[in-house]
Structures are given as C-alpha cells and as structure tokens.
Amino acid sequence: MPKNGGTEVFRITGARQGLADDVRGRQRRYIISMTVRTLSVIAAAVLWNVERHVAIVALALGILLPYIAVVIANAGRESAPSLPSTFVPAPVRPALGAAGTAEAAEGAGAEAPHGGRN
C-alpha cells in the first residue's frame, strides 16, 4: 500500500536524461565529428603528394562524416530502456513470535545467580 495516498512513486534510476543535457550531448558529438572531418580534409591535402592511399582514405572520411554526424545529431532523445517500477514496496520486517519471547525469558532466568552465591 503506498504511503502517499495512492500517488505513484518512480525510481530515479528509471528516469530519462534531461532535455538540456540531451541537447548538449548531441551538440558535443556533432562538434567532435566536424572537428575530425576538418582534420581529415587537412590531412588529405597535406598527404596528397606524400602518401596518396592515406590521403584518399582521409578524403573519403571527410566526405562521409558530415552525413553521419547529422544523422547522429538528429537521432533524437534516447529511449527509456523499460518502464520504471511505479511503486517501491516497503521492506518487510519480520515479527517476533511468542516462542521467541518464552525462550528469551527462560534463558535470562537460567543465568540469574541462585541463592546469593557468587
């Protein structure tokens, strides 16, 4: 039975990332992709007469990265892995039985000093 009068309580581990954090993360990924693209185009220009095969790979990377970066940036928010549990049950506390109190009373009586001897 919920303590809050029937309102649903969600676990924070099931919550999605905030919108501002999500947008900031997508912007950061886009900037990193564009930086790699810029460096690969510069590397292609520098290595064109030195190492033609590496320059062609770098140029292909520079051509394909903008498309990949835009697709990743516009992918949207992450989907929640699963619906969170709406109610967190209270922990079960075991109750002491009547037998447990009777045994405790007998054990305490056996340890008491008899006849005032030390």
XYZ file of N, CA and C in Angstrom:
354
model
N 0.845 -1.176 0.000
C 0.000 0.000 0.000
C 0.889 1.237 0.000
N 0.699 2.147 -0.915
C 1.531 3.357 -0.969
C 1.279 4.267 0.226
N 2.328 4.867 0.708
C 2.224 5.778 1.840
C 1.658 7.131 1.427
N 1.818 7.517 0.172
C 1.441 8.855 -0.280
C -0.019 8.955 -0.695
N -0.861 8.119 -0.187
C -2.275 8.211 -0.502
C -2.606 7.822 -1.934
N -1.903 6.856 -2.505
C -2.227 6.375 -3.832
C -1.452 7.033 -4.961
N -0.587 8.003 -4.694
C 0.189 8.610 -5.771
C 1.307 7.661 -6.178
N 1.688 7.742 -7.446
C 2.738 6.875 -7.947
C 4.102 7.435 -7.589
N 5.013 6.548 -7.228
C 6.378 6.926 -6.892
C 7.287 6.232 -7.891
N 8.139 7.010 -8.603
C 9.025 6.441 -9.600
C 10.442 6.361 -9.054
N 11.134 5.330 -9.473
C 12.547 5.204 -9.111
C 13.360 6.132 -9.999
N 14.340 6.782 -9.448
C 15.141 7.745 -10.201
C 16.029 7.033 -11.219
N 16.362 5.760 -10.995
C 17.201 5.040 -11.946
C 16.476 4.809 -13.265
N 15.148 4.889 -13.270
C 14.394 4.705 -14.500
C 14.102 6.002 -15.218
N 14.539 7.122 -14.686
C 14.250 8.428 -15.300
C 15.143 8.650 -16.512
N 14.600 9.371 -17.493
C 15.381 9.701 -18.674
C 16.277 10.896 -18.394
N 17.258 11.071 -19.263
C 18.171 12.213 -19.169
C 17.391 13.487 -19.470
N 17.737 14.587 -18.807
C 17.054 15.861 -19.022
C 17.241 16.365 -20.442
N 16.296 17.197 -20.912
C 16.327 17.691 -22.288
C 17.566 18.544 -22.552
N 17.914 19.421 -21.616
C 19.092 20.279 -21.809
C 20.368 19.442 -21.884
N 20.480 18.418 -21.042
C 21.654 17.543 -21.077
C 21.704 16.755 -22.380
N 20.545 16.324 -22.870
C 20.491 15.570 -24.116
C 20.930 16.429 -25.299
N 20.427 17.649 -25.374
C 20.794 18.559 -26.468
C 22.284 18.889 -26.393
N 22.783 19.141 -25.193
C 24.204 19.460 -25.027
C 25.075 18.286 -25.484
N 24.666 17.067 -25.161
C 25.426 15.889 -25.576
C 25.430 15.701 -27.083
N 24.263 15.938 -27.717
C 24.207 15.823 -29.181
C 25.041 16.899 -29.853
N 25.048 18.123 -29.307
C 25.880 19.193 -29.867
C 27.360 18.849 -29.724
N 27.724 18.296 -28.584
C 29.122 17.926 -28.361
C 29.563 16.841 -29.355
N 28.713 15.829 -29.585
C 29.046 14.778 -30.545
C 29.180 15.350 -31.957
N 28.325 16.297 -32.322
C 28.380 16.908 -33.647
C 29.672 17.711 -33.827
N 30.030 18.489 -32.814
C 31.273 19.286 -32.890
C 32.488 18.374 -33.004
N 32.506 17.287 -32.250
C 33.632 16.349 -32.327
C 33.702 15.731 -33.724
N 32.559 15.355 -34.289
C 32.546 14.777 -35.637
C 33.038 15.773 -36.679
N 32.619 17.022 -36.566
C 33.052 18.034 -37.528
C 34.536 18.368 -37.358
N 35.047 18.305 -36.153
C 36.481 18.522 -35.928
C 37.289 17.406 -36.578
N 36.830 16.160 -36.411
C 37.513 15.022 -37.054
C 37.443 15.169 -38.572
N 36.311 15.625 -39.084
C 36.167 15.826 -40.532
C 37.138 16.884 -41.040
N 37.224 17.992 -40.322
C 38.133 19.071 -40.735
C 39.579 18.587 -40.726
N 39.947 17.858 -39.689
C 41.320 17.339 -39.611
C 41.602 16.327 -40.714
N 40.609 15.529 -41.074
C 40.837 14.543 -42.132
C 40.973 15.217 -43.499
N 40.223 16.280 -43.750
C 40.362 17.002 -45.025
C 41.726 17.689 -45.090
N 42.169 18.270 -43.979
C 43.505 18.895 -43.937
C 44.585 17.844 -44.146
N 44.405 16.668 -43.508
C 45.382 15.583 -43.680
C 45.402 15.097 -45.129
N 44.237 15.046 -45.760
C 44.193 14.630 -47.167
C 44.951 15.619 -48.047
N 44.804 16.911 -47.790
C 45.501 17.923 -48.585
C 47.005 17.868 -48.363
N 47.415 17.643 -47.116
C 48.846 17.618 -46.801
C 49.502 16.350 -47.336
N 48.799 15.211 -47.245
C 49.393 13.928 -47.625
C 49.162 13.540 -49.082
N 48.544 14.390 -49.886
C 48.191 14.014 -51.256
C 49.425 13.633 -52.084
N 50.523 14.382 -51.987
C 51.738 14.077 -52.758
C 52.692 13.165 -52.008
N 52.450 12.918 -50.730
C 53.359 12.093 -49.938
C 52.870 10.648 -49.856
N 51.676 10.480 -49.413
C 51.094 9.151 -49.192
C 49.677 9.166 -49.766
N 49.564 8.849 -51.055
C 48.303 9.005 -51.779
C 47.189 8.131 -51.204
N 47.484 6.897 -50.777
C 46.454 5.985 -50.258
C 45.853 6.510 -48.948
N 46.691 6.990 -48.087
C 46.205 7.547 -46.813
C 45.395 8.814 -47.075
N 45.809 9.604 -48.049
C 45.093 10.838 -48.389
C 43.705 10.527 -48.942
N 43.577 9.466 -49.728
C 42.266 9.088 -50.280
C 41.337 8.614 -49.163
N 41.861 7.839 -48.226
C 41.052 7.389 -47.082
C 40.614 8.586 -46.240
N 41.533 9.506 -45.997
C 41.196 10.700 -45.221
C 40.164 11.556 -45.954
N 40.264 11.658 -47.260
C 39.301 12.425 -48.047
C 37.924 11.759 -48.026
N 37.888 10.440 -48.130
C 36.612 9.712 -48.048
C 35.974 9.908 -46.677
N 36.789 9.894 -45.640
C 36.284 10.146 -44.281
C 35.737 11.559 -44.175
N 36.431 12.514 -44.778
C 35.976 13.899 -44.766
C 34.683 14.103 -45.532
N 34.443 13.276 -46.555
C 33.212 13.398 -47.334
C 32.038 12.722 -46.620
N 32.264 11.582 -45.981
C 31.187 10.815 -45.354
C 30.809 11.308 -43.943
N 31.742 11.893 -43.247
C 31.472 12.285 -41.851
C 30.359 13.314 -41.679
N 30.180 14.301 -42.549
C 29.065 15.228 -42.331
C 27.707 14.538 -42.329
N 27.496 13.604 -43.245
C 26.225 12.885 -43.287
C 26.022 12.078 -42.005
N 27.043 11.367 -41.597
C 26.951 10.540 -40.375
C 26.733 11.429 -39.157
N 27.430 12.556 -39.086
C 27.296 13.455 -37.936
C 25.890 14.036 -37.835
N 25.289 14.395 -38.975
C 23.940 14.957 -38.961
C 22.917 13.891 -38.550
N 23.087 12.689 -39.050
C 22.169 11.607 -38.678
C 22.256 11.325 -37.187
N 23.452 11.289 -36.657
C 23.625 11.041 -35.220
C 23.062 12.201 -34.409
N 23.304 13.435 -34.838
C 22.833 14.599 -34.080
C 21.315 14.706 -34.088
N 20.681 14.294 -35.182
C 19.226 14.388 -35.277
C 18.510 13.116 -34.854
N 19.224 12.192 -34.279
C 18.631 10.912 -33.889
C 17.587 11.086 -32.799
N 17.637 12.165 -32.061
C 16.642 12.414 -31.021
C 17.067 11.862 -29.677
N 16.130 11.935 -28.763
C 16.407 11.502 -27.396
C 16.502 9.995 -27.329
N 17.212 9.532 -26.308
C 17.338 8.092 -26.115
C 16.011 7.536 -25.630
N 15.740 6.311 -25.962
C 14.502 5.700 -25.496
C 14.738 5.100 -24.118
N 13.728 5.149 -23.301
C 13.838 4.572 -21.964
C 13.986 3.066 -22.114
N 14.930 2.444 -21.403
C 15.155 1.009 -21.565
C 13.929 0.179 -21.193
N 13.211 0.585 -20.189
C 11.981 -0.083 -19.802
C 11.208 0.863 -18.896
N 9.953 0.584 -18.748
C 9.161 1.423 -17.868
C 9.601 1.212 -16.427
N 9.741 2.292 -15.661
C 10.167 2.121 -14.270
C 9.052 1.531 -13.430
N 9.464 0.910 -12.347
C 8.500 0.379 -11.400
C 7.794 1.558 -10.740
N 6.455 1.529 -10.709
C 5.722 2.683 -10.202
C 5.630 2.699 -8.687
N 5.789 1.572 -8.060
C 5.656 1.537 -6.614
C 6.833 0.795 -6.021
N 7.465 1.407 -5.062
C 8.563 0.774 -4.359
C 8.000 0.258 -3.037
N 7.855 -1.068 -2.873
C 7.262 -1.582 -1.644
C 8.177 -1.369 -0.448
N 7.555 -1.226 0.719
C 8.313 -1.048 1.951
C 8.999 -2.368 2.301
N 10.175 -2.314 2.909
C 10.851 -3.552 3.275
C 10.041 -4.327 4.323
N 10.094 -5.638 4.216
C 9.358 -6.500 5.143
C 10.212 -6.698 6.383
N 9.607 -6.406 7.528
C 10.309 -6.590 8.805
C 9.710 -7.795 9.509
N 10.526 -8.794 9.818
C 9.980 -9.980 10.476
C 9.526 -9.661 11.909
N 8.403 -10.245 12.293
C 7.881 -10.040 13.639
C 8.381 -11.153 14.545
N 8.560 -10.839 15.821
C 8.967 -11.850 16.802
C 7.753 -12.675 17.184
N 7.934 -13.965 17.214
C 6.836 -14.850 17.597
C 6.760 -15.018 19.108
N 5.703 -15.676 19.574
C 5.533 -15.911 21.014
C 6.587 -16.871 21.525
N 7.037 -17.828 20.714
C 8.046 -18.786 21.150
C 9.383 -18.088 21.402
N 9.676 -17.094 20.659
C 10.933 -16.376 20.821
C 10.989 -15.637 22.151
N 9.877 -15.100 22.637
C 9.886 -14.386 23.910
C 9.941 -15.353 25.078
N 9.334 -16.531 24.945
C 9.367 -17.509 26.036
C 10.768 -18.067 26.210
N 11.457 -18.354 25.102
C 12.821 -18.868 25.191
C 13.760 -17.817 25.761
N 13.535 -16.565 25.431
C 14.386 -15.490 25.951
C 14.194 -15.351 27.451
N 12.952 -15.528 27.933
C 12.696 -15.420 29.374
C 13.348 -16.572 30.125
N 13.313 -17.787 29.569
C 13.941 -18.942 30.215
C 15.451 -18.780 30.246
N 16.018 -18.276 29.163
C 17.463 -18.087 29.098
C 17.924 -17.044 30.107
N 17.140 -16.014 30.329
C 17.509 -14.975 31.284
C 17.401 -15.504 32.705
N 16.429 -16.377 32.964
C 16.270 -16.936 34.309
C 17.377 -17.910 34.642
N 17.937 -18.615 33.665
C 18.992 -19.590 33.929
C 20.297 -18.904 34.261
N 20.495 -17.697 33.787
C 21.753 -17.008 34.043
C 21.724 -16.226 35.351
N 20.574 -16.088 35.979
C 20.493 -15.313 37.227
C 21.183 -16.082 38.350
N 21.865 -15.411 39.270
C 22.541 -16.091 40.395
C 21.508 -16.734 41.329
N 21.825 -17.929 41.830
C 20.943 -18.671 42.710
C 21.424 -18.571 44.150
N 20.516 -18.264 45.037
C 20.806 -18.278 46.471
C 21.835 -17.269 46.904
N 22.115 -16.267 46.140
C 23.037 -15.203 46.552
C 24.478 -15.608 46.484
N 24.833 -16.789 45.914
C 26.246 -17.182 45.819
C 26.923 -16.468 44.680
N 28.195 -16.198 44.862
C 28.978 -15.559 43.809
C 29.862 -16.510 43.123
